[in-house]
mmCIF file of C-alpha atoms in Angstrom:
data_model
loop_
_atom_site.group_PDB
_atom_site.id
_atom_site.type_symbol
_atom_site.label_atom_id
_atom_site.label_comp_id
_atom_site.label_asym_id
_atom_site.label_seq_id
_atom_site.Cartn_x
_atom_site.Cartn_y
_atom_site.Cartn_z
ATOM 1 C CA MET A 1 4.745 -1.238 32.085
ATOM 2 C CA TRP A 2 1.774 -0.992 29.723
ATOM 3 C CA TYR A 3 0.095 1.488 32.011
ATOM 4 C CA TRP A 4 2.912 3.879 31.530
ATOM 5 C CA VAL A 5 3.001 3.292 27.839
ATOM 6 C CA GLU A 6 -0.679 4.137 27.624
ATOM 7 C CA GLU A 7 -0.177 7.317 29.760
ATOM 8 C CA LEU A 8 2.803 8.377 27.488
ATOM 9 C CA LEU A 9 1.145 7.890 24.109
ATOM 10 C CA ASP A 10 -2.422 8.604 25.291
ATOM 11 C CA VAL A 11 -3.642 5.502 23.552
ATOM 12 C CA ARG A 12 -5.059 2.184 24.686
ATOM 13 C CA THR A 13 -3.188 -1.136 24.253
ATOM 14 C CA PRO A 14 -4.897 -4.067 22.532
ATOM 15 C CA PRO A 15 -7.363 -6.257 24.426
ATOM 16 C CA GLN A 16 -5.762 -8.939 26.622
ATOM 17 C CA PRO A 17 -5.688 -12.441 24.989
ATOM 18 C CA LYS A 18 -6.076 -15.503 27.070
ATOM 19 C CA THR A 19 -2.383 -16.306 27.646
ATOM 20 C CA LYS A 20 0.382 -14.218 29.035
ATOM 21 C CA LYS A 21 2.746 -15.091 26.196
ATOM 22 C CA LYS A 22 0.194 -14.129 23.469
ATOM 23 C CA ALA A 23 -0.521 -10.986 25.368
ATOM 24 C CA PHE A 24 3.101 -9.902 25.484
ATOM 25 C CA VAL A 25 3.753 -10.687 21.866
ATOM 26 C CA LEU A 26 0.567 -8.879 20.736
ATOM 27 C CA LYS A 27 1.404 -5.811 22.764
ATOM 28 C CA MET A 28 5.027 -5.660 21.819
ATOM 29 C CA SER A 29 4.027 -5.952 18.096
ATOM 30 C CA TRP A 30 1.354 -3.139 18.677
ATOM 31 C CA PHE A 31 3.939 -0.984 20.469
ATOM 32 C CA ARG A 32 6.557 -1.365 17.629
ATOM 33 C CA ASP A 33 3.990 -0.512 14.914
ATOM 34 C CA ARG A 34 2.850 2.646 16.946
ATOM 35 C CA ILE A 35 6.318 4.190 17.197
ATOM 36 C CA ALA A 36 8.226 2.755 14.296
ATOM 37 C CA HIS A 37 7.423 5.726 11.997
ATOM 38 C CA ILE A 38 8.131 8.416 14.591
ATOM 39 C CA PRO A 39 11.461 10.272 14.093
ATOM 40 C CA GLN A 40 13.815 10.663 17.020
ATOM 41 C CA GLY A 41 13.804 13.777 19.030
ATOM 42 C CA VAL A 42 10.109 14.831 18.600
ATOM 43 C CA ASP A 43 8.572 16.726 21.530
ATOM 44 C CA PRO A 44 6.092 14.887 23.796
ATOM 45 C CA VAL A 45 2.969 16.548 22.251
ATOM 46 C CA THR A 46 4.046 15.663 18.720
ATOM 47 C CA LEU A 47 4.911 12.145 19.897
ATOM 48 C CA ARG A 48 1.332 11.652 21.262
ATOM 49 C CA LYS A 49 -0.219 12.887 17.957
ATOM 50 C CA LEU A 50 1.915 10.751 15.775
ATOM 51 C CA ALA A 51 1.169 7.614 17.918
ATOM 52 C CA ARG A 52 -2.527 8.210 17.637
ATOM 53 C CA TRP A 53 -2.570 9.125 13.981
ATOM 54 C CA GLY A 54 -0.276 6.642 12.396
ATOM 55 C CA HIS A 55 0.728 2.967 12.791
ATOM 56 C CA GLN A 56 2.903 2.580 9.683
ATOM 57 C CA SER A 57 2.199 3.347 6.618
ATOM 58 C CA LYS A 58 6.263 3.147 -4.277
ATOM 59 C CA ASP A 59 8.111 5.682 -6.317
ATOM 60 C CA HIS A 60 8.487 4.210 -9.782
ATOM 61 C CA HIS A 61 9.289 5.509 -13.214
ATOM 62 C CA GLU A 62 9.977 9.140 -12.209
ATOM 63 C CA GLY A 63 7.599 8.999 -9.147
ATOM 64 C CA ARG A 64 7.387 11.709 -6.497
ATOM 65 C CA ILE A 65 4.650 12.420 -4.110
ATOM 66 C CA LEU A 66 2.551 12.727 -7.210
ATOM 67 C CA HIS A 67 4.133 13.089 -10.735
ATOM 68 C CA GLY A 68 2.962 12.293 -14.178
ATOM 69 C CA ASP A 69 3.788 12.292 -17.806
ATOM 70 C CA THR A 70 1.250 14.556 -19.332
ATOM 71 C CA ARG A 71 1.546 13.292 -22.746
ATOM 72 C CA SER A 72 -0.473 10.099 -22.272
ATOM 73 C CA GLN A 73 -4.027 9.686 -21.287
ATOM 74 C CA PHE A 74 -4.236 12.953 -19.244
ATOM 75 C CA ASP A 75 -4.551 16.514 -20.293
ATOM 76 C CA GLU A 76 -1.726 18.764 -18.973
ATOM 77 C CA LYS A 77 -3.933 20.885 -16.738
ATOM 78 C CA SER A 78 -5.294 17.985 -14.747
ATOM 79 C CA VAL A 79 -1.954 16.372 -13.883
ATOM 80 C CA HIS A 80 -0.342 19.617 -12.895
ATOM 81 C CA THR A 81 -3.254 20.535 -10.735
ATOM 82 C CA VAL A 82 -2.799 17.326 -8.833
ATOM 83 C CA THR A 83 0.954 17.977 -8.496
ATOM 84 C CA GLU A 84 0.355 21.367 -7.117
ATOM 85 C CA GLU A 85 -2.139 20.089 -4.553
ATOM 86 C CA ALA A 86 0.356 17.422 -3.484
ATOM 87 C CA LYS A 87 3.022 19.992 -2.890
ATOM 88 C CA LYS A 88 0.955 21.624 -0.217
ATOM 89 C CA VAL A 89 1.401 18.548 2.007
ATOM 90 C CA ALA A 90 4.946 17.567 0.902
ATOM 91 C CA LEU A 91 7.217 16.965 3.798
ATOM 92 C CA ASN A 92 9.960 19.541 2.701
ATOM 93 C CA GLY A 93 12.717 17.810 4.635
ATOM 94 C CA GLU A 94 11.092 17.609 7.994
ATOM 95 C CA PHE A 95 8.505 15.151 9.409
ATOM 96 C CA SER A 96 5.457 17.390 9.607
ATOM 97 C CA LEU A 97 1.726 16.835 9.247
ATOM 98 C CA PRO A 98 -0.506 18.614 6.674
ATOM 99 C CA LYS A 99 -2.045 21.815 8.048
ATOM 100 C CA GLU A 100 -5.457 20.746 7.223
ATOM 101 C CA PHE A 101 -5.899 17.853 9.682
ATOM 102 C CA SER A 102 -9.344 17.064 10.856
ATOM 103 C CA HIS A 103 -10.338 16.731 14.567
ATOM 104 C CA ASN A 104 -12.853 14.111 13.367
ATOM 105 C CA GLU A 105 -9.961 11.684 12.964
ATOM 106 C CA PHE A 106 -9.953 8.081 11.771
ATOM 107 C CA THR A 107 -9.421 5.750 14.691
ATOM 108 C CA THR A 108 -7.196 2.746 13.968
ATOM 109 C CA PRO A 109 -8.827 -0.476 15.019
ATOM 110 C CA GLU A 110 -6.780 -2.744 17.207
ATOM 111 C CA ILE A 111 -7.958 -6.055 15.634
ATOM 112 C CA ASN A 112 -9.025 -6.944 12.076
ATOM 113 C CA SER A 113 -12.335 -8.336 10.875
ATOM 114 C CA PHE A 114 -11.331 -11.854 11.841
ATOM 115 C CA GLY A 115 -10.437 -10.954 15.430
ATOM 116 C CA HIS A 116 -6.679 -11.034 14.979
ATOM 117 C CA SER A 117 -3.868 -8.483 14.912
ATOM 118 C CA PHE A 118 -3.462 -6.749 11.497
ATOM 119 C CA ARG A 119 -1.177 -8.541 9.119
ATOM 120 C CA ASP A 120 -0.671 -11.473 11.536
ATOM 121 C CA TYR A 121 0.457 -14.279 9.234
ATOM 122 C CA ASP A 122 0.897 -16.684 12.177
ATOM 123 C CA ALA A 123 -2.607 -16.382 13.558
ATOM 124 C CA GLU A 124 -4.729 -19.555 13.307
ATOM 125 C CA SER A 125 -7.521 -18.587 10.892
ATOM 126 C CA GLU A 126 -9.337 -20.235 8.062
ATOM 127 C CA ARG A 127 -7.508 -17.968 5.626
ATOM 128 C CA GLN A 128 -3.957 -18.685 6.656
ATOM 129 C CA LYS A 129 -3.324 -21.821 4.648
ATOM 130 C CA ASP A 130 -4.686 -20.177 1.482
ATOM 131 C CA ILE A 131 -2.430 -16.995 2.075
ATOM 132 C CA GLU A 132 0.643 -19.191 2.591
ATOM 133 C CA GLU A 133 0.034 -21.025 -0.599
ATOM 134 C CA PHE A 134 -0.438 -17.662 -2.337
ATOM 135 C CA TYR A 135 3.047 -16.527 -1.219
ATOM 136 C CA ARG A 136 4.541 -19.897 -2.014
ATOM 137 C CA LEU A 137 3.486 -19.494 -5.640
ATOM 138 C CA GLN A 138 4.360 -15.787 -5.791
ATOM 139 C CA HIS A 139 7.857 -16.338 -4.493
ATOM 140 C CA ILE A 140 8.572 -19.250 -6.914
ATOM 141 C CA ASN A 141 7.155 -17.448 -10.069
ATOM 142 C CA GLN A 142 8.071 -13.787 -9.760
ATOM 143 C CA THR A 143 11.350 -13.681 -11.623
ATOM 144 C CA TYR A 144 13.150 -10.810 -13.342
ATOM 145 C CA ASP A 145 12.327 -12.251 -16.727
ATOM 146 C CA PHE A 146 8.692 -12.765 -15.821
ATOM 147 C CA VAL A 147 8.270 -9.059 -14.785
ATOM 148 C CA LYS A 148 9.820 -7.831 -18.000
ATOM 149 C CA LYS A 149 7.460 -10.067 -20.014
ATOM 150 C CA MET A 150 4.378 -8.773 -18.142
ATOM 151 C CA ARG A 151 5.340 -5.138 -18.624
ATOM 152 C CA GLU A 152 5.743 -5.697 -22.279
ATOM 153 C CA HIS A 153 2.444 -7.360 -22.595
ATOM 154 C CA TYR A 154 0.401 -4.931 -20.649
ATOM 155 C CA GLN A 155 1.800 -1.692 -21.854
ATOM 156 C CA LYS A 156 -0.180 -2.212 -25.059
ATOM 157 C CA LEU A 157 -3.288 -1.139 -23.081
ATOM 158 C CA ASP A 158 -5.595 -3.057 -25.430
ATOM 159 C CA LYS A 159 -7.926 -4.716 -22.955
ATOM 160 C CA ALA A 160 -10.667 -2.062 -22.627
ATOM 161 C CA GLU A 161 -11.612 1.617 -22.603
ATOM 162 C CA MET A 162 -13.553 2.719 -19.618
ATOM 163 C CA SER A 163 -13.837 5.347 -16.791
ATOM 164 C CA ILE A 164 -12.266 5.056 -13.445
ATOM 165 C CA TRP A 165 -15.594 4.531 -11.686
ATOM 166 C CA GLU A 166 -16.525 1.772 -14.189
ATOM 167 C CA CYS A 167 -13.194 0.071 -13.137
ATOM 168 C CA CYS A 168 -14.170 0.526 -9.475
ATOM 169 C CA GLU A 169 -17.464 -1.279 -9.984
ATOM 170 C CA LEU A 170 -15.652 -4.212 -11.622
ATOM 171 C CA LEU A 171 -13.887 -4.720 -8.258
ATOM 172 C CA ASN A 172 -17.219 -5.931 -6.933
ATOM 173 C CA GLN A 173 -16.121 -9.199 -8.500
ATOM 174 C CA VAL A 174 -12.626 -9.303 -6.845
ATOM 175 C CA VAL A 175 -11.491 -10.567 -3.499
ATOM 176 C CA ASP A 176 -7.761 -10.431 -2.570
ATOM 177 C CA GLU A 177 -6.784 -13.896 -1.449
ATOM 178 C CA SER A 178 -3.420 -12.645 -0.041
ATOM 179 C CA ASP A 179 -5.073 -10.394 2.518
ATOM 180 C CA PRO A 180 -5.237 -11.785 6.072
ATOM 181 C CA ASP A 181 -7.431 -8.839 7.272
ATOM 182 C CA LEU A 182 -10.346 -8.669 4.818
ATOM 183 C CA ASP A 183 -12.333 -10.972 2.639
ATOM 184 C CA GLU A 184 -14.800 -8.440 1.099
ATOM 185 C CA PRO A 185 -14.953 -7.279 -2.552
ATOM 186 C CA GLN A 186 -12.072 -4.904 -3.240
ATOM 187 C CA ILE A 187 -14.498 -1.967 -4.056
ATOM 188 C CA GLN A 188 -15.120 -1.989 -0.220
ATOM 189 C CA HIS A 189 -11.405 -1.853 0.525
ATOM 190 C CA LEU A 190 -10.941 1.189 -1.755
ATOM 191 C CA LEU A 191 -13.871 3.104 -0.316
ATOM 192 C CA GLN A 192 -12.979 2.207 3.291
ATOM 193 C CA SER A 193 -9.446 3.490 2.637
ATOM 194 C CA ALA A 194 -10.666 6.641 0.917
ATOM 195 C CA GLU A 195 -13.293 7.463 3.665
ATOM 196 C CA ALA A 196 -10.695 7.055 6.377
ATOM 197 C CA ILE A 197 -8.341 9.595 4.717
ATOM 198 C CA ARG A 198 -11.300 11.844 4.036
ATOM 199 C CA LYS A 199 -11.937 11.972 7.800
ATOM 200 C CA ASP A 200 -8.382 13.004 8.626
ATOM 201 C CA TYR A 201 -7.713 15.193 5.588
ATOM 202 C CA PRO A 202 -11.099 16.537 4.485
ATOM 203 C CA ASN A 203 -9.561 19.354 2.326
ATOM 204 C CA GLU A 204 -6.964 17.133 0.429
ATOM 205 C CA ASP A 205 -9.304 15.606 -2.211
ATOM 206 C CA TRP A 206 -6.253 14.317 -4.194
ATOM 207 C CA LEU A 207 -5.491 12.053 -1.290
ATOM 208 C CA HIS A 208 -9.044 10.883 -1.216
ATOM 209 C CA LEU A 209 -8.739 10.007 -4.964
ATOM 210 C CA THR A 210 -5.348 8.324 -4.504
ATOM 211 C CA ALA A 211 -6.903 5.887 -1.941
ATOM 212 C CA LEU A 212 -9.829 5.241 -4.280
ATOM 213 C CA ILE A 213 -7.708 4.137 -7.234
ATOM 214 C CA HIS A 214 -4.631 2.596 -5.565
ATOM 215 C CA ASP A 215 -5.810 -1.052 -6.047
ATOM 216 C CA LEU A 216 -7.752 -0.727 -9.304
ATOM 217 C CA GLY A 217 -5.065 -2.846 -11.045
ATOM 218 C CA LYS A 218 -6.572 -5.814 -9.287
ATOM 219 C CA ILE A 219 -8.908 -6.055 -12.393
ATOM 220 C CA LEU A 220 -6.062 -8.216 -13.843
ATOM 221 C CA LEU A 221 -7.755 -11.006 -12.072
ATOM 222 C CA LEU A 222 -10.832 -10.767 -14.314
ATOM 223 C CA PRO A 223 -11.075 -12.702 -17.676
ATOM 224 C CA GLN A 224 -11.313 -9.505 -19.747
ATOM 225 C CA PHE A 225 -7.904 -8.424 -18.418
ATOM 226 C CA GLY A 226 -5.977 -11.715 -18.733
ATOM 227 C CA GLU A 227 -7.387 -13.525 -15.674
ATOM 228 C CA LEU A 228 -3.930 -13.604 -14.078
ATOM 229 C CA PRO A 229 -3.385 -15.827 -11.020
ATOM 230 C CA GLN A 230 -3.663 -14.136 -7.654
ATOM 231 C CA TRP A 231 0.083 -14.319 -7.181
ATOM 232 C CA ALA A 232 0.754 -12.188 -10.332
ATOM 233 C CA VAL A 233 -1.639 -9.495 -9.076
ATOM 234 C CA ALA A 234 -1.904 -9.038 -5.362
ATOM 235 C CA GLY A 235 0.146 -9.331 -2.176
ATOM 236 C CA ASP A 236 3.364 -7.711 -0.880
ATOM 237 C CA THR A 237 5.735 -6.728 -3.484
ATOM 238 C CA PHE A 238 9.585 -6.987 -3.612
ATOM 239 C CA PRO A 239 12.499 -6.082 -5.854
ATOM 240 C CA VAL A 240 13.494 -8.671 -8.630
ATOM 241 C CA GLY A 241 16.914 -8.805 -9.993
ATOM 242 C CA CYS A 242 18.656 -8.962 -6.635
ATOM 243 C CA ALA A 243 18.764 -11.070 -3.512
ATOM 244 C CA PHE A 244 15.435 -11.704 -1.753
ATOM 245 C CA ASP A 245 15.520 -10.213 1.623
ATOM 246 C CA GLU A 246 14.480 -12.383 4.582
ATOM 247 C CA ALA A 247 12.056 -9.584 5.817
ATOM 248 C CA ASN A 248 9.658 -10.773 3.004
ATOM 249 C CA ILE A 249 6.635 -12.750 4.171
ATOM 250 C CA HIS A 250 7.262 -16.534 3.833
ATOM 251 C CA HIS A 251 10.799 -15.983 2.557
ATOM 252 C CA LYS A 252 11.460 -19.711 2.808
ATOM 253 C CA TYR A 253 9.802 -20.247 -0.582
ATOM 254 C CA PHE A 254 12.235 -18.035 -2.540
ATOM 255 C CA LYS A 255 14.695 -20.821 -2.637
ATOM 256 C CA TYR A 256 12.607 -22.368 -5.386
ATOM 257 C CA ASN A 257 12.746 -19.244 -7.500
ATOM 258 C CA PRO A 258 14.993 -19.623 -10.453
ATOM 259 C CA ASP A 259 16.581 -16.235 -9.750
ATOM 260 C CA PHE A 260 17.690 -17.584 -6.293
ATOM 261 C CA LYS A 261 20.597 -19.376 -7.743
ATOM 262 C CA ASN A 262 21.179 -17.006 -10.720
ATOM 263 C CA PRO A 263 24.528 -15.309 -10.099
ATOM 264 C CA ALA A 264 23.298 -12.010 -11.785
ATOM 265 C CA CYS A 265 20.223 -11.798 -9.491
ATOM 266 C CA SER A 266 21.268 -13.359 -6.276
ATOM 267 C CA THR A 267 23.736 -10.784 -4.782
ATOM 268 C CA LYS A 268 22.666 -7.988 -2.449
ATOM 269 C CA GLU A 269 22.710 -5.337 -5.274
ATOM 270 C CA GLY A 270 22.093 -7.849 -8.134
ATOM 271 C CA VAL A 271 21.626 -6.012 -11.410
ATOM 272 C CA TYR A 272 21.459 -2.732 -9.613
ATOM 273 C CA THR A 273 23.936 -0.353 -7.856
ATOM 274 C CA LYS A 274 24.001 0.718 -4.281
ATOM 275 C CA GLY A 275 21.930 3.902 -3.841
ATOM 276 C CA CYS A 276 20.578 3.764 -7.404
ATOM 277 C CA GLY A 277 17.121 4.764 -6.333
ATOM 278 C CA LEU A 278 13.960 2.888 -6.165
ATOM 279 C CA ASN A 279 12.749 4.385 -9.534
ATOM 280 C CA ASN A 280 15.560 2.302 -11.011
ATOM 281 C CA VAL A 281 14.531 -0.883 -9.423
ATOM 282 C CA MET A 282 12.091 -3.390 -11.042
ATOM 283 C CA MET A 283 9.431 -4.708 -8.498
ATOM 284 C CA SER A 284 7.543 -8.027 -8.626
ATOM 285 C CA TRP A 285 4.661 -7.597 -11.147
ATOM 286 C CA GLY A 286 1.115 -6.865 -9.948
ATOM 287 C CA HIS A 287 -1.633 -4.161 -9.645
ATOM 288 C CA ASP A 288 0.706 -1.373 -8.831
ATOM 289 C CA ASP A 289 2.814 -1.587 -11.996
ATOM 290 C CA TYR A 290 -0.249 -2.085 -14.171
ATOM 291 C CA MET A 291 -1.909 1.078 -12.723
ATOM 292 C CA TYR A 292 1.224 2.940 -13.615
ATOM 293 C CA LEU A 293 0.979 1.770 -17.195
ATOM 294 C CA VAL A 294 -2.757 2.828 -17.396
ATOM 295 C CA THR A 295 -2.491 6.262 -15.771
ATOM 296 C CA ASN A 296 1.178 7.078 -16.561
ATOM 297 C CA THR A 297 0.722 9.028 -13.289
ATOM 298 C CA ILE A 298 2.203 7.752 -10.126
ATOM 299 C CA THR A 299 2.045 8.414 -6.452
ATOM 300 C CA LEU A 300 4.611 7.243 -3.899
ATOM 301 C CA TYR A 301 1.801 5.554 -1.924
ATOM 302 C CA MET A 302 0.487 3.556 -4.921
ATOM 303 C CA MET A 303 3.906 2.307 -6.021
ATOM 304 C CA TYR A 304 5.440 1.353 -2.766
ATOM 305 C CA ASN A 305 2.732 0.826 -0.185
ATOM 306 C CA ASN A 306 3.059 -2.964 -0.867
ATOM 307 C CA LEU A 307 6.790 -3.072 -0.361
ATOM 308 C CA VAL A 308 6.244 -3.875 3.124
ATOM 309 C CA ALA A 309 9.649 -5.345 3.834
ATOM 310 C CA LEU A 310 11.019 -1.886 3.245
ATOM 311 C CA HIS A 311 8.753 0.340 5.125
ATOM 312 C CA LYS A 312 8.203 -2.019 8.002
ATOM 313 C CA GLU A 313 11.613 -3.812 8.421
ATOM 314 C CA GLY A 314 14.022 -1.509 6.483
ATOM 315 C CA ALA A 315 14.877 -4.155 3.833
ATOM 316 C CA TYR A 316 16.329 -2.984 0.520
ATOM 317 C CA ALA A 317 17.343 0.325 2.039
ATOM 318 C CA HIS A 318 20.705 0.067 0.350
ATOM 319 C CA LEU A 319 19.001 0.594 -2.986
ATOM 320 C CA MET A 320 17.334 3.907 -1.906
ATOM 321 C CA ASN A 321 18.565 7.348 -2.602
ATOM 322 C CA ASP A 322 18.148 10.529 -0.504
ATOM 323 C CA GLU A 323 14.839 11.344 -2.175
ATOM 324 C CA ASP A 324 13.528 7.802 -1.415
ATOM 325 C CA ARG A 325 14.425 8.248 2.193
ATOM 326 C CA GLU A 326 12.670 11.549 2.367
ATOM 327 C CA ASN A 327 9.593 10.247 0.719
ATOM 328 C CA LEU A 328 9.407 7.161 2.950
ATOM 329 C CA LYS A 329 8.474 9.399 5.855
ATOM 330 C CA TRP A 330 5.130 10.260 4.094
ATOM 331 C CA LEU A 331 4.583 6.649 3.267
ATOM 332 C CA HIS A 332 4.810 5.582 6.832
ATOM 333 C CA VAL A 333 2.031 8.041 7.752
ATOM 334 C CA PHE A 334 -0.143 7.332 4.655
ATOM 335 C CA ASN A 335 -0.003 3.551 4.839
ATOM 336 C CA LYS A 336 -2.192 3.202 7.860
ATOM 337 C CA TYR A 337 -5.327 3.997 5.739
ATOM 338 C CA ASP A 338 -4.548 1.073 3.444
ATOM 339 C CA LEU A 339 -3.615 -1.415 6.077
ATOM 340 C CA TYR A 340 -5.880 -0.558 9.041
ATOM 341 C CA SER A 341 -9.166 0.659 7.549
ATOM 342 C CA LYS A 342 -10.296 -2.853 6.635
ATOM 343 C CA SER A 343 -13.563 -3.646 8.189
ATOM 344 C CA LYS A 344 -16.732 -5.696 8.015
ATOM 345 C CA VAL A 345 -18.625 -2.343 8.491
ATOM 346 C CA LEU A 346 -19.268 -1.753 4.718
ATOM 347 C CA VAL A 347 -19.378 1.612 3.032
ATOM 348 C CA ASP A 348 -22.661 2.644 1.371
ATOM 349 C CA VAL A 349 -21.429 2.795 -2.234
ATOM 350 C CA GLU A 350 -24.447 4.697 -3.628
ATOM 351 C CA LYS A 351 -24.186 7.263 -0.928
ATOM 352 C CA VAL A 352 -20.559 8.154 -1.461
ATOM 353 C CA LYS A 353 -20.500 7.587 -5.284
ATOM 354 C CA PRO A 354 -21.417 11.221 -6.247
ATOM 355 C CA TYR A 355 -18.448 12.594 -4.313
ATOM 356 C CA TYR A 356 -15.878 10.205 -5.823
ATOM 357 C CA GLN A 357 -17.292 10.704 -9.342
ATOM 358 C CA SER A 358 -16.803 14.417 -8.971
ATOM 359 C CA LEU A 359 -13.134 13.814 -7.997
ATOM 360 C CA ILE A 360 -12.749 11.530 -11.061
ATOM 361 C CA GLU A 361 -14.192 14.139 -13.360
ATOM 362 C CA LYS A 362 -11.879 16.735 -11.791
ATOM 363 C CA TYR A 363 -8.543 14.912 -12.286
ATOM 364 C CA PHE A 364 -9.114 12.204 -14.920
ATOM 365 C CA PRO A 365 -10.390 12.146 -18.587
ATOM 366 C CA ALA A 366 -13.780 10.630 -19.118
ATOM 367 C CA LYS A 367 -12.247 7.359 -20.526
ATOM 368 C CA LEU A 368 -8.962 5.631 -20.137
ATOM 369 C CA LYS A 369 -7.369 2.772 -22.022
ATOM 370 C CA TRP A 370 -6.710 -0.319 -19.868
#
C-alpha cells in the first residue's frame, strides 16, 4: 500500500518504527496531514506539488490576508504597501499557489527534534507531562471573562517602547513549554519559520516578516510585560463564550472550566450566532491577541494559526462565514512553516539579522508601544 502512496505523491513515508501498530498509526497520521489541505478534483501534477509543499497549515478584528488600521502606530504608506503585496498572493476564490515559488524548496521533516512525529501529544517524551499540565491549567482558566479582562489591561500598551528587532532579541529568554516539538529559545523558532518561507517564496518579503513577528507576543512571559503564566500566553487557541469542542488537545480538562456549566457559554453557538464570522469570535487570550493590540495590523496566519482544532479537525466551522472559508485555504498552506520548521539546527542570528532588520525598517516604524 505505502509503495503506491509514495509513487502517487512522489514523497517518502516516515521511517519504520519498531512495532507494526506504531508504524501503521504513524503512517496514517502522516498520510492524513499530507492530503488534508488538498482540494478535491485537482489534477495529478498539482496533487504531487501540494503533497510535497504542504502538510497543513486567525482573522480577527477586521483581519484579511493582511489588513490594518493605519491610524495607530503605523504610517499609512507602510500598511498599504503590505496590503498590496499580500494581494499578489491572495487565493482569489481558487486554491492556487503564488507565482514566485522557489525551486530551492523547504523540505518538511518527518520527525521533530525529539525523534517523534510532529504534534504527537501521546508520544512518550520527557516533555509530555509538562505539556499536559500546561493544557490542564489553560483549559481550566481561560474563560470568557478572563479574556475580556486581559484585553482591557493590555490595550493600554504601557509596558515598553521598542523596535521589532529588540523584541525579537528578548525572545532569547523565552521557551514555549506547550510545544512538543522544540525546546529552543523562541527567537530560533521565529527565524527557522521565516527562513523556511524565504526558501519557498524568496520574493514575498512580507511573508518572511510575518513569520518573524508571529510569536513576538510571547514576551508576555517576561517580568516587564506582566510575567503571565505559560497557559495565558502560549499553546493552541480556542473560542471562548461557546462550547469547547472535543477536537481541542486534552479536552477532558475543560469540564473544570467555569464556563463549561455556564448556560450562556456552553451551547454550540454560545454568545455568538451561526456564521457570524471568526472576526466576531473571542479567542482564548495569548500572544496572538497581544500582537494585534501592539501592531493594530493583523494577518490571517498570525491570528488563527494556533486555532488547530479548526484547521486540522474542522471544529468551530459553524461560526465561519464565506470569507473565513476562503482564507482557510491559505492558512492550510502557510501553517507548515510554523509547525514543521522546528529543528535543533539553529539559525545563525547575526548572519540573517541585517536582512530582517531591513524588512522591519521597510514595514514598521522605528519604535512601537508594547
